[in-house]
Amino acid sequence: MFQNFSVSKKIYIPIIGSILVGLVVVIISSYLSMQKVKEKVFQSQKKDMTHIFKLKLDGKKKICMTNAINLSYNKYVIDALAKNDRNIAINGLKNLSKVFKEYTVFHNIKIHIHTANVHSLVRLWNLKKYGDDLSGFRETINYVAKTHKPLKAFEIGRAGLVLRGIAPVMKNGEYLGSVEFIQGLNSISRTLQKHNIYYITVMDKKHLNIAKGLVNAPTLLGNFKLATKKGAYDKEFFNDLK
């Protein structure tokens, strides 16, 4: 009996050891396979979300440029600059922002008219503020004044980081100034949330000397200020990022 027990023990131990090794190999193999599947799904979702975001952003860029160019041919804009008369533009364009807000998804558009020497002539959203020199920090306007060519770009202003379309205003070959069509990115955030895609825009705190409108905005990761308007981003997502 002692010999039989010893023989069975010698047989069972290698078999049990082989089974355990096999189970470990299967578990590791299954885990690695699951990780590969998860990574593949993650990369696929990342690609889809990036594609959707790019489509929405490209659409806004086109709108910015198109509207800026259209405004540069607007009679009220041309006459206001040619005659240095703010009231012409104010009275002629006063309902434009209201129309955008009522009939489009772009609820926060702004129109800014600049003189040939890069000073503010009219901010349609803030009529009391005008006449200030923009040349010291608005390189996009400086570029248009120098080249007489339209452009679209992200640029930091007093309100924060926004998308701008700027076009030169010409009359009989003379450069009168420029007109700017400004959009935030809040509409993209609201649209993407319908697809369960969440994002926020942040700005480095070092730019607060220009973007004074974001001084009291929430801080993220210590060095960044939230640049997405309240109500246009998911609070749980923001808290998770924090």
GROMACS .gro file of C-alpha atoms in nm:
model
  242
    1MET     CA    1   0.000   0.000   0.000
    2PHE     CA    2   0.288   0.231   0.078
    3GLN     CA    3   0.437   0.167  -0.264
    4ASN     CA    4   0.103   0.214  -0.438
    5PHE     CA    5   0.049   0.546  -0.258
    6SER     CA    6   0.395   0.664  -0.356
    7VAL     CA    7   0.342   0.569  -0.718
    8SER     CA    8   0.006   0.749  -0.734
    9LYS     CA    9   0.156   1.051  -0.565
   10LYS     CA   10   0.435   1.061  -0.819
   11ILE     CA   11   0.178   1.038  -1.097
   12TYR     CA   12  -0.076   1.283  -0.956
   13ILE     CA   13   0.167   1.560  -0.869
   14PRO     CA   14   0.302   1.603  -1.226
   15ILE     CA   15  -0.055   1.583  -1.362
   16ILE     CA   16  -0.184   1.847  -1.117
   17GLY     CA   17   0.123   2.062  -1.190
   18SER     CA   18   0.060   2.035  -1.563
   19ILE     CA   19  -0.306   2.127  -1.517
   20LEU     CA   20  -0.216   2.431  -1.306
   21VAL     CA   21   0.043   2.547  -1.558
   22GLY     CA   22  -0.211   2.497  -1.834
   23LEU     CA   23  -0.470   2.703  -1.645
   24VAL     CA   24  -0.220   2.983  -1.585
   25VAL     CA   25  -0.130   2.985  -1.954
   26VAL     CA   26  -0.498   2.995  -2.052
   27ILE     CA   27  -0.573   3.276  -1.804
   28ILE     CA   28  -0.276   3.483  -1.922
   29SER     CA   29  -0.363   3.417  -2.286
   30SER     CA   30  -0.728   3.512  -2.227
   31TYR     CA   31  -0.626   3.826  -2.041
   32LEU     CA   32  -0.391   3.934  -2.318
   33SER     CA   33  -0.658   3.863  -2.579
   34MET     CA   34  -0.912   4.071  -2.384
   35GLN     CA   35  -0.661   4.356  -2.355
   36LYS     CA   36  -0.603   4.345  -2.730
   37VAL     CA   37  -0.978   4.352  -2.793
   38LYS     CA   38  -1.023   4.642  -2.549
   39GLU     CA   39  -0.737   4.835  -2.710
   40LYS     CA   40  -0.879   4.771  -3.057
   41VAL     CA   41  -1.224   4.894  -2.948
   42PHE     CA   42  -1.070   5.196  -2.776
   43GLN     CA   43  -0.867   5.291  -3.084
   44SER     CA   44  -1.173   5.248  -3.306
   45GLN     CA   45  -1.386   5.470  -3.079
   46LYS     CA   46  -1.106   5.724  -3.056
   47LYS     CA   47  -1.082   5.736  -3.437
   48ASP     CA   48  -1.460   5.778  -3.473
   49MET     CA   49  -1.480   6.053  -3.207
   50THR     CA   50  -1.185   6.239  -3.355
   51HIS     CA   51  -1.341   6.218  -3.700
   52ILE     CA   52  -1.677   6.354  -3.577
   53PHE     CA   53  -1.507   6.636  -3.388
   54LYS     CA   54  -1.296   6.727  -3.693
   55LEU     CA   55  -1.605   6.738  -3.914
   56LYS     CA   56  -1.783   6.973  -3.673
   57LEU     CA   57  -1.474   7.191  -3.631
   58ASP     CA   58  -1.410   7.210  -4.007
   59GLY     CA   59  -1.771   7.314  -4.052
   60LYS     CA   60  -1.729   7.600  -3.805
   61LYS     CA   61  -1.407   7.711  -3.974
   62LYS     CA   62  -1.583   7.729  -4.311
   63ILE     CA   63  -1.871   7.926  -4.159
   64CYS     CA   64  -1.626   8.168  -3.997
   65MET     CA   65  -1.440   8.235  -4.320
   66THR     CA   66  -1.752   8.250  -4.539
   67ASN     CA   67  -1.935   8.493  -4.313
   68ALA     CA   68  -1.632   8.715  -4.268
   69ILE     CA   69  -1.590   8.742  -4.645
   70ASN     CA   70  -1.962   8.807  -4.692
   71LEU     CA   71  -1.952   9.082  -4.429
   72SER     CA   72  -1.653   9.243  -4.599
   73TYR     CA   73  -1.881   9.314  -4.896
   74ASN     CA   74  -2.168   9.435  -4.678
   75LYS     CA   75  -2.272   9.791  -4.761
   76TYR     CA   76  -2.307   9.894  -4.398
   77VAL     CA   77  -1.961   9.766  -4.309
   78ILE     CA   78  -1.797   9.938  -4.608
   79ASP     CA   79  -1.976  10.269  -4.551
   80ALA     CA   80  -1.905  10.266  -4.176
   81LEU     CA   81  -1.531  10.233  -4.241
   82ALA     CA   82  -1.524  10.469  -4.539
   83LYS     CA   83  -1.704  10.743  -4.346
   84ASN     CA   84  -1.567  10.650  -4.003
   85ASP     CA   85  -1.926  10.637  -3.881
   86ARG     CA   86  -2.000  10.366  -3.625
   87ASN     CA   87  -2.375  10.420  -3.635
   88ILE     CA   88  -2.398  10.303  -3.996
   89ALA     CA   89  -2.271   9.958  -3.898
   90ILE     CA   90  -2.461   9.947  -3.570
   91ASN     CA   91  -2.796  10.026  -3.728
   92GLY     CA   92  -2.735   9.811  -4.035
   93LEU     CA   93  -2.618   9.497  -3.856
   94LYS     CA   94  -2.801   9.517  -3.523
   95ASN     CA   95  -3.036   9.226  -3.596
   96LEU     CA   96  -2.776   8.990  -3.741
   97SER     CA   97  -2.669   8.827  -3.413
   98LYS     CA   98  -3.033   8.783  -3.317
   99VAL     CA   99  -3.108   8.604  -3.645
  100PHE     CA  100  -2.814   8.365  -3.596
  101LYS     CA  101  -2.926   8.285  -3.242
  102GLU     CA  102  -3.288   8.229  -3.345
  103TYR     CA  103  -3.244   8.029  -3.665
  104THR     CA  104  -2.909   7.848  -3.631
  105VAL     CA  105  -2.717   7.643  -3.373
  106PHE     CA  106  -2.463   7.924  -3.344
  107HIS     CA  107  -2.591   8.113  -3.042
  108ASN     CA  108  -2.277   8.302  -2.950
  109ILE     CA  109  -2.149   8.471  -3.265
  110LYS     CA  110  -1.985   8.812  -3.248
  111ILE     CA  111  -1.898   9.067  -3.515
  112HIS     CA  112  -1.608   9.307  -3.478
  113ILE     CA  113  -1.508   9.581  -3.724
  114HIS     CA  114  -1.152   9.717  -3.719
  115THR     CA  115  -1.007  10.030  -3.879
  116ALA     CA  116  -0.713  10.031  -4.121
  117ASN     CA  117  -0.475  10.121  -3.835
  118VAL     CA  118  -0.597   9.817  -3.636
  119HIS     CA  119  -0.821   9.991  -3.385
  120SER     CA  120  -1.167   9.876  -3.284
  121LEU     CA  121  -1.448  10.058  -3.462
  122VAL     CA  122  -1.749   9.851  -3.355
  123ARG     CA  123  -1.800   9.551  -3.132
  124LEU     CA  124  -2.161   9.464  -3.202
  125TRP     CA  125  -2.190   9.273  -2.873
  126ASN     CA  126  -2.042   9.558  -2.668
  127LEU     CA  127  -2.115   9.894  -2.826
  128LYS     CA  128  -1.964  10.096  -2.542
  129LYS     CA  129  -1.616   9.953  -2.595
  130TYR     CA  130  -1.438  10.087  -2.906
  131GLY     CA  131  -1.139  10.288  -3.018
  132ASP     CA  132  -0.881  10.065  -2.844
  133ASP     CA  133  -0.556   9.969  -3.016
  134LEU     CA  134  -0.558   9.599  -3.110
  135SER     CA  135  -0.221   9.583  -3.284
  136GLY     CA  136  -0.029   9.480  -2.972
  137PHE     CA  137  -0.194   9.140  -2.928
  138ARG     CA  138  -0.417   9.066  -3.230
  139GLU     CA  139  -0.173   8.917  -3.480
  140THR     CA  140  -0.453   8.791  -3.703
  141ILE     CA  141  -0.578   9.145  -3.766
  142ASN     CA  142  -0.220   9.264  -3.821
  143TYR     CA  143  -0.178   8.990  -4.083
  144VAL     CA  144  -0.494   9.091  -4.271
  145ALA     CA  145  -0.395   9.460  -4.257
  146LYS     CA  146  -0.056   9.375  -4.402
  147THR     CA  147  -0.155   9.119  -4.667
  148HIS     CA  148  -0.515   9.222  -4.746
  149LYS     CA  149  -0.602   8.851  -4.744
  150PRO     CA  150  -0.873   8.675  -4.539
  151LEU     CA  151  -0.790   8.408  -4.282
  152LYS     CA  152  -0.943   8.181  -4.021
  153ALA     CA  153  -0.763   8.099  -3.698
  154PHE     CA  154  -0.786   8.027  -3.328
  155GLU     CA  155  -0.665   8.325  -3.132
  156ILE     CA  156  -0.681   8.439  -2.772
  157GLY     CA  157  -0.873   8.758  -2.704
  158ARG     CA  158  -1.011   8.927  -2.396
  159ALA     CA  159  -1.297   8.676  -2.377
  160GLY     CA  160  -1.069   8.373  -2.414
  161LEU     CA  161  -0.989   8.127  -2.692
  162VAL     CA  162  -1.221   8.161  -2.991
  163LEU     CA  163  -1.237   8.081  -3.361
  164ARG     CA  164  -1.210   8.386  -3.584
  165GLY     CA  165  -1.270   8.453  -3.950
  166ILE     CA  166  -1.126   8.790  -4.061
  167ALA     CA  167  -1.154   8.950  -4.404
  168PRO     CA  168  -1.020   9.276  -4.549
  169VAL     CA  169  -1.270   9.549  -4.639
  170MET     CA  170  -1.175   9.715  -4.967
  171LYS     CA  171  -1.323   9.998  -5.173
  172ASN     CA  172  -1.185  10.093  -5.513
  173GLY     CA  173  -0.861   9.915  -5.429
  174GLU     CA  174  -0.817  10.098  -5.099
  175TYR     CA  175  -0.785   9.904  -4.772
  176LEU     CA  176  -1.044  10.046  -4.530
  177GLY     CA  177  -0.999   9.798  -4.247
  178SER     CA  178  -1.125   9.450  -4.166
  179VAL     CA  179  -1.429   9.270  -4.032
  180GLU     CA  180  -1.427   8.972  -3.800
  181PHE     CA  181  -1.677   8.692  -3.749
  182ILE     CA  182  -1.616   8.527  -3.410
  183GLN     CA  183  -1.744   8.194  -3.281
  184GLY     CA  184  -1.692   7.999  -2.963
  185LEU     CA  185  -1.681   7.618  -2.956
  186ASN     CA  186  -1.983   7.572  -2.731
  187SER     CA  187  -2.212   7.461  -3.015
  188ILE     CA  188  -1.974   7.173  -3.098
  189SER     CA  189  -1.980   7.059  -2.736
  190ARG     CA  190  -2.360   7.066  -2.726
  191THR     CA  191  -2.384   6.875  -3.056
  192LEU     CA  192  -2.130   6.609  -2.957
  193GLN     CA  193  -2.306   6.543  -2.626
  194LYS     CA  194  -2.598   6.407  -2.830
  195HIS     CA  195  -2.356   6.137  -2.951
  196ASN     CA  196  -2.229   6.072  -2.596
  197ILE     CA  197  -1.900   6.242  -2.681
  198TYR     CA  198  -1.773   6.490  -2.425
  199TYR     CA  199  -1.498   6.746  -2.454
  200ILE     CA  200  -1.398   7.078  -2.307
  201THR     CA  201  -1.170   7.359  -2.419
  202VAL     CA  202  -0.900   7.478  -2.182
  203MET     CA  203  -0.648   7.761  -2.198
  204ASP     CA  204  -0.307   7.794  -2.035
  205LYS     CA  205  -0.319   8.038  -1.742
  206LYS     CA  206  -0.017   8.225  -1.880
  207HIS     CA  207  -0.252   8.394  -2.130
  208LEU     CA  208  -0.475   8.550  -1.863
  209ASN     CA  209  -0.303   8.886  -1.916
  210ILE     CA  210  -0.495   8.894  -2.246
  211ALA     CA  211  -0.794   8.667  -2.174
  212LYS     CA  212  -0.911   8.862  -1.871
  213GLY     CA  213  -1.261   8.726  -1.914
  214LEU     CA  214  -1.141   8.384  -1.792
  215VAL     CA  215  -0.972   8.502  -1.471
  216ASN     CA  216  -1.256   8.363  -1.257
  217ALA     CA  217  -1.313   8.049  -1.466
  218PRO     CA  218  -1.259   7.707  -1.299
  219THR     CA  219  -0.901   7.576  -1.301
  220LEU     CA  220  -0.805   7.233  -1.432
  221LEU     CA  221  -0.478   7.050  -1.354
  222GLY     CA  222  -0.337   7.362  -1.193
  223ASN     CA  223  -0.223   7.533  -1.513
  224PHE     CA  224  -0.533   7.552  -1.728
  225LYS     CA  225  -0.850   7.760  -1.722
  226LEU     CA  226  -1.180   7.623  -1.845
  227ALA     CA  227  -1.265   7.804  -2.170
  228THR     CA  228  -1.598   7.632  -2.239
  229LYS     CA  229  -1.907   7.826  -2.141
  230LYS     CA  230  -2.107   7.706  -1.841
  231GLY     CA  231  -2.394   7.487  -1.954
  232ALA     CA  232  -2.214   7.376  -2.270
  233TYR     CA  233  -2.009   7.099  -2.109
  234ASP     CA  234  -2.084   6.794  -1.896
  235LYS     CA  235  -2.009   6.861  -1.528
  236GLU     CA  236  -1.942   6.495  -1.444
  237PHE     CA  237  -1.688   6.478  -1.728
  238PHE     CA  238  -1.518   6.794  -1.602
  239ASN     CA  239  -1.506   6.658  -1.247
  240ASP     CA  240  -1.358   6.330  -1.371
  241LEU     CA  241  -1.084   6.523  -1.547
  242LYS     CA  242  -1.011   6.718  -1.230
   0.00000   0.00000   0.00000
